[in-house]
Amino acid sequence: MKRLYVIVTTLLIGAAASTAQAKSMVRVKAIGASPRGQYVAFEEFGYQNGRKRPFSKIRIMNVWKNKYVAKPIHVIGRGNREELLDIRQKAKIRALKNLKRFNIAI
């Protein structure tokens, strides 16, 4: 299971790094997986526009079919007023329904 996290995270970091602009900071973190390892949830988070806008995007992927299975949960802050941790927490709360639907433990 840990190997699956490493593989998926490595692929996603490479994809995020290749599309990220010089003014953006993006990190990718595996959130959890279903018991059989078919579904994996991960979060892309960081700052956009030169560290001014925190964001979090949570996605769920069927790794057996190499497809996303739900719309991404995307939460963007309103500039310097919001903290990254608050934005990440809001995204996780919004994603709980889908995480339960695909039996992903956090």
mmCIF file of N, CA, C and O in Angstrom:
data_model
loop_
_atom_site.group_PDB
_atom_site.id
_atom_site.type_symbol
_atom_site.label_atom_id
_atom_site.label_comp_id
_atom_site.label_asym_id
_atom_site.label_seq_id
_atom_site.Cartn_x
_atom_site.Cartn_y
_atom_site.Cartn_z
ATOM 1 N N MET A 1 0.827 -1.184 0.000
ATOM 2 C CA MET A 1 0.000 0.000 0.000
ATOM 3 C C MET A 1 0.872 1.250 0.000
ATOM 4 O O MET A 1 0.566 2.203 -0.682
ATOM 5 N N LYS A 2 1.937 1.226 0.808
ATOM 6 C CA LYS A 2 2.810 2.390 0.859
ATOM 7 C C LYS A 2 3.481 2.625 -0.489
ATOM 8 O O LYS A 2 3.673 3.751 -0.911
ATOM 9 N N ARG A 3 3.804 1.545 -1.182
ATOM 10 C CA ARG A 3 4.419 1.671 -2.503
ATOM 11 C C ARG A 3 3.466 2.368 -3.467
ATOM 12 O O ARG A 3 3.882 3.190 -4.277
ATOM 13 N N LEU A 4 2.172 2.054 -3.355
ATOM 14 C CA LEU A 4 1.171 2.688 -4.200
ATOM 15 C C LEU A 4 1.136 4.193 -3.947
ATOM 16 O O LEU A 4 1.093 4.991 -4.876
ATOM 17 N N TYR A 5 1.172 4.598 -2.670
ATOM 18 C CA TYR A 5 1.216 6.028 -2.337
ATOM 19 C C TYR A 5 2.425 6.700 -2.967
ATOM 20 O O TYR A 5 2.333 7.777 -3.526
ATOM 21 N N VAL A 6 3.561 6.050 -2.872
ATOM 22 C CA VAL A 6 4.797 6.634 -3.396
ATOM 23 C C VAL A 6 4.709 6.800 -4.907
ATOM 24 O O VAL A 6 5.063 7.845 -5.456
ATOM 25 N N ILE A 7 4.211 5.801 -5.593
ATOM 26 C CA ILE A 7 4.107 5.858 -7.052
ATOM 27 C C ILE A 7 3.143 6.959 -7.485
ATOM 28 O O ILE A 7 3.470 7.789 -8.329
ATOM 29 N N VAL A 8 1.947 6.966 -6.892
ATOM 30 C CA VAL A 8 0.945 7.966 -7.276
ATOM 31 C C VAL A 8 1.433 9.368 -6.935
ATOM 32 O O VAL A 8 1.326 10.287 -7.743
ATOM 33 N N THR A 9 1.996 9.537 -5.745
ATOM 34 C CA THR A 9 2.471 10.857 -5.339
ATOM 35 C C THR A 9 3.589 11.343 -6.247
ATOM 36 O O THR A 9 3.615 12.502 -6.650
ATOM 37 N N THR A 10 4.500 10.457 -6.609
ATOM 38 C CA THR A 10 5.598 10.832 -7.503
ATOM 39 C C THR A 10 5.070 11.276 -8.863
ATOM 40 O O THR A 10 5.512 12.296 -9.407
ATOM 41 N N LEU A 11 4.129 10.543 -9.400
ATOM 42 C CA LEU A 11 3.551 10.915 -10.698
ATOM 43 C C LEU A 11 2.845 12.261 -10.622
ATOM 44 O O LEU A 11 2.974 13.097 -11.514
ATOM 45 N N LEU A 12 2.108 12.471 -9.557
ATOM 46 C CA LEU A 12 1.356 13.709 -9.428
ATOM 47 C C LEU A 12 2.256 14.908 -9.163
ATOM 48 O O LEU A 12 1.991 15.998 -9.658
ATOM 49 N N ILE A 13 3.305 14.704 -8.409
ATOM 50 C CA ILE A 13 4.245 15.803 -8.171
ATOM 51 C C ILE A 13 4.901 16.210 -9.481
ATOM 52 O O ILE A 13 5.052 17.394 -9.770
ATOM 53 N N GLY A 14 5.269 15.230 -10.293
ATOM 54 C CA GLY A 14 5.866 15.548 -11.593
ATOM 55 C C GLY A 14 4.909 16.313 -12.481
ATOM 56 O O GLY A 14 5.283 17.285 -13.130
ATOM 57 N N ALA A 15 3.642 15.904 -12.476
ATOM 58 C CA ALA A 15 2.654 16.601 -13.298
ATOM 59 C C ALA A 15 2.401 18.005 -12.774
ATOM 60 O O ALA A 15 2.314 18.962 -13.543
ATOM 61 N N ALA A 16 2.289 18.148 -11.464
ATOM 62 C CA ALA A 16 2.041 19.466 -10.876
ATOM 63 C C ALA A 16 3.241 20.385 -11.077
ATOM 64 O O ALA A 16 3.087 21.565 -11.366
ATOM 65 N N ALA A 17 4.430 19.854 -10.942
ATOM 66 C CA ALA A 17 5.631 20.683 -11.099
ATOM 67 C C ALA A 17 5.787 21.160 -12.535
ATOM 68 O O ALA A 17 6.234 22.275 -12.787
ATOM 69 N N SER A 18 5.404 20.332 -13.493
ATOM 70 C CA SER A 18 5.565 20.731 -14.884
ATOM 71 C C SER A 18 4.548 21.783 -15.301
ATOM 72 O O SER A 18 4.800 22.559 -16.213
ATOM 73 N N THR A 19 3.401 21.837 -14.618
ATOM 74 C CA THR A 19 2.379 22.822 -14.984
ATOM 75 C C THR A 19 2.382 24.045 -14.092
ATOM 76 O O THR A 19 1.731 25.028 -14.401
ATOM 77 N N ALA A 20 3.084 23.985 -12.983
ATOM 78 C CA ALA A 20 3.105 25.124 -12.059
ATOM 79 C C ALA A 20 3.924 26.270 -12.639
ATOM 80 O O ALA A 20 4.948 26.066 -13.270
ATOM 81 N N GLN A 21 3.451 27.470 -12.424
ATOM 82 C CA GLN A 21 4.179 28.641 -12.874
ATOM 83 C C GLN A 21 5.233 29.004 -11.843
ATOM 84 O O GLN A 21 5.188 28.564 -10.705
ATOM 85 N N ALA A 22 6.149 29.845 -12.211
ATOM 86 C CA ALA A 22 7.241 30.224 -11.323
ATOM 87 C C ALA A 22 6.735 30.938 -10.075
ATOM 88 O O ALA A 22 7.359 30.880 -9.028
ATOM 89 N N LYS A 23 5.597 31.601 -10.146
ATOM 90 C CA LYS A 23 5.084 32.341 -9.005
ATOM 91 C C LYS A 23 4.205 31.484 -8.100
ATOM 92 O O LYS A 23 3.744 31.966 -7.086
ATOM 93 N N SER A 24 3.958 30.235 -8.433
ATOM 94 C CA SER A 24 3.097 29.375 -7.643
ATOM 95 C C SER A 24 3.920 28.363 -6.858
ATOM 96 O O SER A 24 4.956 27.913 -7.317
ATOM 97 N N MET A 25 3.441 28.008 -5.676
ATOM 98 C CA MET A 25 4.042 26.949 -4.895
ATOM 99 C C MET A 25 2.997 25.859 -4.732
ATOM 100 O O MET A 25 1.910 26.121 -4.219
ATOM 101 N N VAL A 26 3.294 24.652 -5.198
ATOM 102 C CA VAL A 26 2.333 23.568 -5.151
ATOM 103 C C VAL A 26 2.979 22.359 -4.476
ATOM 104 O O VAL A 26 4.105 21.997 -4.790
ATOM 105 N N ARG A 27 2.221 21.747 -3.570
ATOM 106 C CA ARG A 27 2.636 20.502 -2.932
ATOM 107 C C ARG A 27 1.534 19.485 -3.141
ATOM 108 O O ARG A 27 0.370 19.842 -3.273
ATOM 109 N N VAL A 28 1.914 18.211 -3.139
ATOM 110 C CA VAL A 28 0.960 17.123 -3.297
ATOM 111 C C VAL A 28 1.120 16.171 -2.123
ATOM 112 O O VAL A 28 2.243 15.811 -1.759
ATOM 113 N N LYS A 29 -0.016 15.782 -1.542
ATOM 114 C CA LYS A 29 0.019 14.872 -0.394
ATOM 115 C C LYS A 29 -1.068 13.816 -0.560
ATOM 116 O O LYS A 29 -2.214 14.144 -0.865
ATOM 117 N N ALA A 30 -0.706 12.558 -0.359
ATOM 118 C CA ALA A 30 -1.692 11.489 -0.365
ATOM 119 C C ALA A 30 -2.529 11.596 0.901
ATOM 120 O O ALA A 30 -1.989 11.758 1.994
ATOM 121 N N ILE A 31 -3.844 11.532 0.754
ATOM 122 C CA ILE A 31 -4.750 11.641 1.896
ATOM 123 C C ILE A 31 -5.093 10.262 2.435
ATOM 124 O O ILE A 31 -5.107 10.033 3.626
ATOM 125 N N GLY A 32 -5.403 9.337 1.556
ATOM 126 C CA GLY A 32 -5.783 7.999 1.981
ATOM 127 C C GLY A 32 -6.135 7.129 0.795
ATOM 128 O O GLY A 32 -6.120 7.581 -0.353
ATOM 129 N N ALA A 33 -6.461 5.872 1.087
ATOM 130 C CA ALA A 33 -6.796 4.918 0.036
ATOM 131 C C ALA A 33 -7.874 3.977 0.537
ATOM 132 O O ALA A 33 -8.050 3.797 1.744
ATOM 133 N N SER A 34 -8.577 3.367 -0.403
ATOM 134 C CA SER A 34 -9.573 2.368 -0.043
ATOM 135 C C SER A 34 -8.844 1.105 0.423
ATOM 136 O O SER A 34 -7.658 0.924 0.135
ATOM 137 N N PRO A 35 -9.530 0.217 1.143
ATOM 138 C CA PRO A 35 -8.865 -0.968 1.693
ATOM 139 C C PRO A 35 -8.155 -1.841 0.651
ATOM 140 O O PRO A 35 -7.086 -2.377 0.922
ATOM 141 N N ARG A 36 -8.717 -1.990 -0.525
ATOM 142 C CA ARG A 36 -8.075 -2.815 -1.558
ATOM 143 C C ARG A 36 -7.090 -2.022 -2.409
ATOM 144 O O ARG A 36 -6.445 -2.579 -3.280
ATOM 145 N N GLY A 37 -7.013 -0.715 -2.204
ATOM 146 C CA GLY A 37 -6.069 0.105 -2.945
ATOM 147 C C GLY A 37 -6.555 0.562 -4.303
ATOM 148 O O GLY A 37 -5.781 1.125 -5.073
ATOM 149 N N GLN A 38 -7.831 0.345 -4.597
ATOM 150 C CA GLN A 38 -8.352 0.753 -5.904
ATOM 151 C C GLN A 38 -8.497 2.263 -6.010
ATOM 152 O O GLN A 38 -8.194 2.842 -7.050
ATOM 153 N N TYR A 39 -8.941 2.917 -4.939
ATOM 154 C CA TYR A 39 -9.159 4.353 -4.957
ATOM 155 C C TYR A 39 -8.154 5.046 -4.047
ATOM 156 O O TYR A 39 -7.901 4.601 -2.929
ATOM 157 N N VAL A 40 -7.600 6.135 -4.543
ATOM 158 C CA VAL A 40 -6.630 6.917 -3.782
ATOM 159 C C VAL A 40 -7.062 8.374 -3.827
ATOM 160 O O VAL A 40 -7.404 8.893 -4.890
ATOM 161 N N ALA A 41 -7.036 9.021 -2.678
ATOM 162 C CA ALA A 41 -7.337 10.453 -2.595
ATOM 163 C C ALA A 41 -6.037 11.202 -2.337
ATOM 164 O O ALA A 41 -5.207 10.762 -1.548
ATOM 165 N N PHE A 42 -5.871 12.318 -3.025
ATOM 166 C CA PHE A 42 -4.694 13.143 -2.810
ATOM 167 C C PHE A 42 -5.086 14.605 -2.883
ATOM 168 O O PHE A 42 -6.123 14.969 -3.428
ATOM 169 N N GLU A 43 -4.238 15.409 -2.298
ATOM 170 C CA GLU A 43 -4.503 16.845 -2.222
ATOM 171 C C GLU A 43 -3.339 17.610 -2.825
ATOM 172 O O GLU A 43 -2.181 17.341 -2.513
ATOM 173 N N GLU A 44 -3.661 18.556 -3.688
ATOM 174 C CA GLU A 44 -2.686 19.531 -4.176
ATOM 175 C C GLU A 44 -2.973 20.811 -3.395
ATOM 176 O O GLU A 44 -4.120 21.232 -3.306
ATOM 177 N N PHE A 45 -1.947 21.420 -2.828
ATOM 178 C CA PHE A 45 -2.181 22.636 -2.052
ATOM 179 C C PHE A 45 -0.964 23.534 -2.127
ATOM 180 O O PHE A 45 0.121 23.108 -2.493
ATOM 181 N N GLY A 46 -1.185 24.778 -1.792
ATOM 182 C CA GLY A 46 -0.089 25.744 -1.814
ATOM 183 C C GLY A 46 -0.619 27.149 -1.983
ATOM 184 O O GLY A 46 -1.712 27.483 -1.535
ATOM 185 N N TYR A 47 0.175 27.958 -2.668
ATOM 186 C CA TYR A 47 -0.167 29.357 -2.888
ATOM 187 C C TYR A 47 -0.108 29.672 -4.376
ATOM 188 O O TYR A 47 0.775 29.202 -5.075
ATOM 189 N N GLN A 48 -1.028 30.498 -4.830
ATOM 190 C CA GLN A 48 -1.038 30.979 -6.203
ATOM 191 C C GLN A 48 -0.696 32.461 -6.203
ATOM 192 O O GLN A 48 -0.850 33.140 -5.196
ATOM 193 N N ASN A 49 -0.286 32.956 -7.328
ATOM 194 C CA ASN A 49 -0.031 34.390 -7.521
ATOM 195 C C ASN A 49 0.974 34.953 -6.521
ATOM 196 O O ASN A 49 0.699 35.906 -5.806
ATOM 197 N N GLY A 50 2.136 34.365 -6.478
ATOM 198 C CA GLY A 50 3.196 34.907 -5.638
ATOM 199 C C GLY A 50 2.903 34.876 -4.152
ATOM 200 O O GLY A 50 3.082 35.869 -3.473
ATOM 201 N N ARG A 51 2.423 33.743 -3.640
ATOM 202 C CA ARG A 51 2.154 33.529 -2.208
ATOM 203 C C ARG A 51 1.048 34.431 -1.674
ATOM 204 O O ARG A 51 1.054 34.813 -0.516
ATOM 205 N N LYS A 52 0.095 34.765 -2.487
ATOM 206 C CA LYS A 52 -0.985 35.628 -2.024
ATOM 207 C C LYS A 52 -2.302 34.888 -1.833
ATOM 208 O O LYS A 52 -3.110 35.308 -1.027
ATOM 209 N N ARG A 53 -2.536 33.815 -2.583
ATOM 210 C CA ARG A 53 -3.819 33.124 -2.524
ATOM 211 C C ARG A 53 -3.617 31.656 -2.194
ATOM 212 O O ARG A 53 -3.192 30.886 -3.037
ATOM 213 N N PRO A 54 -3.953 31.235 -0.973
ATOM 214 C CA PRO A 54 -3.845 29.812 -0.635
ATOM 215 C C PRO A 54 -4.936 29.020 -1.355
ATOM 216 O O PRO A 54 -6.036 29.532 -1.591
ATOM 217 N N PHE A 55 -4.615 27.781 -1.716
ATOM 218 C CA PHE A 55 -5.608 26.937 -2.364
ATOM 219 C C PHE A 55 -5.413 25.484 -1.957
ATOM 220 O O PHE A 55 -4.343 25.091 -1.489
ATOM 221 N N SER A 56 -6.457 24.700 -2.144
ATOM 222 C CA SER A 56 -6.415 23.259 -1.919
ATOM 223 C C SER A 56 -7.323 22.601 -2.935
ATOM 224 O O SER A 56 -8.440 23.060 -3.166
ATOM 225 N N LYS A 57 -6.838 21.538 -3.559
ATOM 226 C CA LYS A 57 -7.637 20.774 -4.521
ATOM 227 C C LYS A 57 -7.506 19.309 -4.151
ATOM 228 O O LYS A 57 -6.407 18.765 -4.111
ATOM 229 N N ILE A 58 -8.635 18.666 -3.862
ATOM 230 C CA ILE A 58 -8.648 17.250 -3.503
ATOM 231 C C ILE A 58 -9.252 16.471 -4.653
ATOM 232 O O ILE A 58 -10.324 16.808 -5.158
ATOM 233 N N ARG A 59 -8.544 15.408 -5.041
ATOM 234 C CA ARG A 59 -8.998 14.551 -6.137
ATOM 235 C C ARG A 59 -9.012 13.099 -5.677
ATOM 236 O O ARG A 59 -8.228 12.705 -4.828
ATOM 237 N N ILE A 60 -9.882 12.316 -6.307
ATOM 238 C CA ILE A 60 -9.954 10.880 -6.042
ATOM 239 C C ILE A 60 -9.747 10.154 -7.361
ATOM 240 O O ILE A 60 -10.398 10.468 -8.347
ATOM 241 N N MET A 61 -8.848 9.192 -7.332
ATOM 242 C CA MET A 61 -8.485 8.474 -8.557
ATOM 243 C C MET A 61 -8.691 6.973 -8.384
ATOM 244 O O MET A 61 -8.391 6.414 -7.332
ATOM 245 N N ASN A 62 -9.226 6.352 -9.418
ATOM 246 C CA ASN A 62 -9.261 4.892 -9.501
ATOM 247 C C ASN A 62 -7.941 4.491 -10.147
ATOM 248 O O ASN A 62 -7.753 4.661 -11.350
ATOM 249 N N VAL A 63 -7.005 3.997 -9.365
ATOM 250 C CA VAL A 63 -5.676 3.707 -9.895
ATOM 251 C C VAL A 63 -5.667 2.459 -10.765
ATOM 252 O O VAL A 63 -4.752 2.276 -11.564
ATOM 253 N N TRP A 64 -6.674 1.606 -10.634
ATOM 254 C CA TRP A 64 -6.743 0.422 -11.488
ATOM 255 C C TRP A 64 -7.107 0.807 -12.918
ATOM 256 O O TRP A 64 -6.673 0.168 -13.868
ATOM 257 N N LYS A 65 -7.916 1.858 -13.065
ATOM 258 C CA LYS A 65 -8.335 2.312 -14.393
ATOM 259 C C LYS A 65 -7.633 3.594 -14.823
ATOM 260 O O LYS A 65 -7.853 4.070 -15.925
ATOM 261 N N ASN A 66 -6.831 4.173 -13.922
ATOM 262 C CA ASN A 66 -6.111 5.412 -14.189
ATOM 263 C C ASN A 66 -7.074 6.536 -14.599
ATOM 264 O O ASN A 66 -6.855 7.240 -15.587
ATOM 265 N N LYS A 67 -8.166 6.679 -13.811
ATOM 266 C CA LYS A 67 -9.179 7.695 -14.091
ATOM 267 C C LYS A 67 -9.594 8.371 -12.792
ATOM 268 O O LYS A 67 -9.642 7.746 -11.739
ATOM 269 N N TYR A 68 -9.932 9.658 -12.893
ATOM 270 C CA TYR A 68 -10.528 10.349 -11.769
ATOM 271 C C TYR A 68 -11.987 9.932 -11.685
ATOM 272 O O TYR A 68 -12.664 9.799 -12.703
ATOM 273 N N VAL A 69 -12.490 9.731 -10.483
ATOM 274 C CA VAL A 69 -13.842 9.201 -10.325
ATOM 275 C C VAL A 69 -14.841 10.224 -9.802
ATOM 276 O O VAL A 69 -16.015 9.932 -9.717
ATOM 277 N N ALA A 70 -14.398 11.381 -9.448
ATOM 278 C CA ALA A 70 -15.296 12.427 -8.956
ATOM 279 C C ALA A 70 -14.716 13.782 -9.348
ATOM 280 O O ALA A 70 -13.530 13.897 -9.651
ATOM 281 N N LYS A 71 -15.578 14.784 -9.329
ATOM 282 C CA LYS A 71 -15.092 16.138 -9.603
ATOM 283 C C LYS A 71 -14.148 16.565 -8.491
ATOM 284 O O LYS A 71 -14.374 16.244 -7.320
ATOM 285 N N PRO A 72 -13.095 17.299 -8.820
ATOM 286 C CA PRO A 72 -12.192 17.750 -7.764
ATOM 287 C C PRO A 72 -12.866 18.764 -6.842
ATOM 288 O O PRO A 72 -13.722 19.534 -7.266
ATOM 289 N N ILE A 73 -12.485 18.727 -5.589
ATOM 290 C CA ILE A 73 -12.926 19.722 -4.616
ATOM 291 C C ILE A 73 -11.849 20.796 -4.607
ATOM 292 O O ILE A 73 -10.704 20.530 -4.276
ATOM 293 N N HIS A 74 -12.204 22.008 -5.019
ATOM 294 C CA HIS A 74 -11.222 23.078 -5.167
ATOM 295 C C HIS A 74 -11.649 24.260 -4.305
ATOM 296 O O HIS A 74 -12.716 24.828 -4.522
ATOM 297 N N VAL A 75 -10.817 24.626 -3.343
ATOM 298 C CA VAL A 75 -11.091 25.758 -2.469
ATOM 299 C C VAL A 75 -9.945 26.745 -2.616
ATOM 300 O O VAL A 75 -8.780 26.373 -2.486
ATOM 301 N N ILE A 76 -10.275 28.007 -2.904
ATOM 302 C CA ILE A 76 -9.267 29.052 -3.091
ATOM 303 C C ILE A 76 -9.529 30.169 -2.087
ATOM 304 O O ILE A 76 -10.674 30.600 -1.911
ATOM 305 N N GLY A 77 -8.477 30.633 -1.443
ATOM 306 C CA GLY A 77 -8.590 31.729 -0.483
ATOM 307 C C GLY A 77 -8.753 33.064 -1.184
ATOM 308 O O GLY A 77 -8.551 33.199 -2.387
ATOM 309 N N ARG A 78 -9.077 34.063 -0.396
ATOM 310 C CA ARG A 78 -9.287 35.407 -0.931
ATOM 311 C C ARG A 78 -8.108 36.304 -0.602
ATOM 312 O O ARG A 78 -8.260 37.330 0.030
ATOM 313 N N GLY A 79 -6.941 35.905 -0.980
ATOM 314 C CA GLY A 79 -5.768 36.744 -0.721
ATOM 315 C C GLY A 79 -5.130 36.430 0.612
ATOM 316 O O GLY A 79 -5.195 35.319 1.110
ATOM 317 N N ASN A 80 -4.510 37.430 1.203
ATOM 318 C CA ASN A 80 -3.736 37.260 2.433
ATOM 319 C C ASN A 80 -4.594 37.032 3.669
ATOM 320 O O ASN A 80 -4.073 36.709 4.722
ATOM 321 N N ARG A 81 -5.882 37.213 3.576
ATOM 322 C CA ARG A 81 -6.735 37.158 4.763
ATOM 323 C C ARG A 81 -6.930 35.760 5.311
ATOM 324 O O ARG A 81 -7.266 35.593 6.469
ATOM 325 N N GLU A 82 -6.759 34.728 4.506
ATOM 326 C CA GLU A 82 -7.010 33.366 4.950
ATOM 327 C C GLU A 82 -5.706 32.567 5.009
ATOM 328 O O GLU A 82 -4.823 32.743 4.181
ATOM 329 N N GLU A 83 -5.626 31.687 5.966
ATOM 330 C CA GLU A 83 -4.456 30.836 6.134
ATOM 331 C C GLU A 83 -4.605 29.564 5.308
ATOM 332 O O GLU A 83 -5.715 29.070 5.095
ATOM 333 N N LEU A 84 -3.486 29.025 4.880
ATOM 334 C CA LEU A 84 -3.480 27.793 4.094
ATOM 335 C C LEU A 84 -4.119 26.642 4.875
ATOM 336 O O LEU A 84 -4.886 25.861 4.308
ATOM 337 N N LEU A 85 -3.837 26.528 6.154
ATOM 338 C CA LEU A 85 -4.411 25.440 6.956
ATOM 339 C C LEU A 85 -5.941 25.513 6.985
ATOM 340 O O LEU A 85 -6.616 24.479 6.948
ATOM 341 N N ASP A 86 -6.498 26.720 7.045
ATOM 342 C CA ASP A 86 -7.958 26.880 7.036
ATOM 343 C C ASP A 86 -8.553 26.441 5.698
ATOM 344 O O ASP A 86 -9.594 25.785 5.658
ATOM 345 N N ILE A 87 -7.895 26.805 4.618
ATOM 346 C CA ILE A 87 -8.358 26.421 3.281
ATOM 347 C C ILE A 87 -8.302 24.906 3.117
ATOM 348 O O ILE A 87 -9.234 24.292 2.597
ATOM 349 N N ARG A 88 -7.230 24.294 3.582
ATOM 350 C CA ARG A 88 -7.095 22.839 3.489
ATOM 351 C C ARG A 88 -8.183 22.140 4.297
ATOM 352 O O ARG A 88 -8.752 21.135 3.855
ATOM 353 N N GLN A 89 -8.494 22.662 5.469
ATOM 354 C CA GLN A 89 -9.539 22.069 6.310
ATOM 355 C C GLN A 89 -10.910 22.180 5.641
ATOM 356 O O GLN A 89 -11.689 21.229 5.660
ATOM 357 N N LYS A 90 -11.203 23.323 5.032
ATOM 358 C CA LYS A 90 -12.474 23.497 4.324
ATOM 359 C C LYS A 90 -12.595 22.481 3.182
ATOM 360 O O LYS A 90 -13.665 21.898 2.970
ATOM 361 N N ALA A 91 -11.516 22.281 2.443
ATOM 362 C CA ALA A 91 -11.543 21.326 1.328
ATOM 363 C C ALA A 91 -11.788 19.906 1.828
ATOM 364 O O ALA A 91 -12.558 19.152 1.228
ATOM 365 N N LYS A 92 -11.158 19.530 2.929
ATOM 366 C CA LYS A 92 -11.353 18.179 3.478
ATOM 367 C C LYS A 92 -12.783 17.973 3.949
ATOM 368 O O LYS A 92 -13.360 16.905 3.740
ATOM 369 N N ILE A 93 -13.361 18.990 4.548
ATOM 370 C CA ILE A 93 -14.757 18.881 4.986
ATOM 371 C C ILE A 93 -15.674 18.694 3.785
ATOM 372 O O ILE A 93 -16.582 17.857 3.805
ATOM 373 N N ARG A 94 -15.428 19.445 2.727
ATOM 374 C CA ARG A 94 -16.251 19.315 1.509
ATOM 375 C C ARG A 94 -16.054 17.964 0.824
ATOM 376 O O ARG A 94 -16.951 17.463 0.156
ATOM 377 N N ALA A 95 -14.883 17.365 0.982
ATOM 378 C CA ALA A 95 -14.572 16.097 0.309
ATOM 379 C C ALA A 95 -15.036 14.873 1.092
ATOM 380 O O ALA A 95 -15.014 13.770 0.550
ATOM 381 N N LEU A 96 -15.475 15.037 2.331
ATOM 382 C CA LEU A 96 -15.838 13.891 3.168
ATOM 383 C C LEU A 96 -16.880 12.980 2.528
ATOM 384 O O LEU A 96 -16.784 11.754 2.622
ATOM 385 N N LYS A 97 -17.874 13.554 1.879
ATOM 386 C CA LYS A 97 -18.926 12.751 1.253
ATOM 387 C C LYS A 97 -18.324 11.799 0.204
ATOM 388 O O LYS A 97 -18.639 10.609 0.182
ATOM 389 N N ASN A 98 -17.447 12.322 -0.650
ATOM 390 C CA ASN A 98 -16.833 11.477 -1.671
ATOM 391 C C ASN A 98 -15.846 10.480 -1.073
ATOM 392 O O ASN A 98 -15.728 9.348 -1.551
ATOM 393 N N LEU A 99 -15.140 10.886 -0.030
ATOM 394 C CA LEU A 99 -14.204 9.963 0.610
ATOM 395 C C LEU A 99 -14.952 8.773 1.201
ATOM 396 O O LEU A 99 -14.517 7.626 1.060
ATOM 397 N N LYS A 100 -16.094 9.031 1.825
ATOM 398 C CA LYS A 100 -16.912 7.942 2.366
ATOM 399 C C LYS A 100 -17.490 7.089 1.244
ATOM 400 O O LYS A 100 -17.571 5.872 1.354
ATOM 401 N N ARG A 101 -17.903 7.730 0.171
ATOM 402 C CA ARG A 101 -18.506 7.024 -0.965
ATOM 403 C C ARG A 101 -17.553 5.977 -1.549
ATOM 404 O O ARG A 101 -17.973 4.883 -1.930
ATOM 405 N N PHE A 102 -16.257 6.298 -1.595
ATOM 406 C CA PHE A 102 -15.277 5.374 -2.149
ATOM 407 C C PHE A 102 -14.513 4.619 -1.060
ATOM 408 O O PHE A 102 -13.490 4.001 -1.332
ATOM 409 N N ASN A 103 -15.022 4.677 0.182
ATOM 410 C CA ASN A 103 -14.474 3.929 1.312
ATOM 411 C C ASN A 103 -12.993 4.245 1.548
ATOM 412 O O ASN A 103 -12.180 3.359 1.767
ATOM 413 N N ILE A 104 -12.684 5.526 1.489
ATOM 414 C CA ILE A 104 -11.296 5.979 1.697
ATOM 415 C C ILE A 104 -11.174 6.454 3.139
ATOM 416 O O ILE A 104 -11.862 7.366 3.572
ATOM 417 N N ALA A 105 -10.271 5.809 3.856
ATOM 418 C CA ALA A 105 -10.010 6.195 5.245
ATOM 419 C C ALA A 105 -8.970 7.289 5.272
ATOM 420 O O ALA A 105 -7.986 7.259 4.534
ATOM 421 N N ILE A 106 -9.188 8.266 6.129
ATOM 422 C CA ILE A 106 -8.229 9.380 6.239
ATOM 423 C C ILE A 106 -7.278 9.091 7.367
ATOM 424 O O ILE A 106 -7.634 8.686 8.420
#
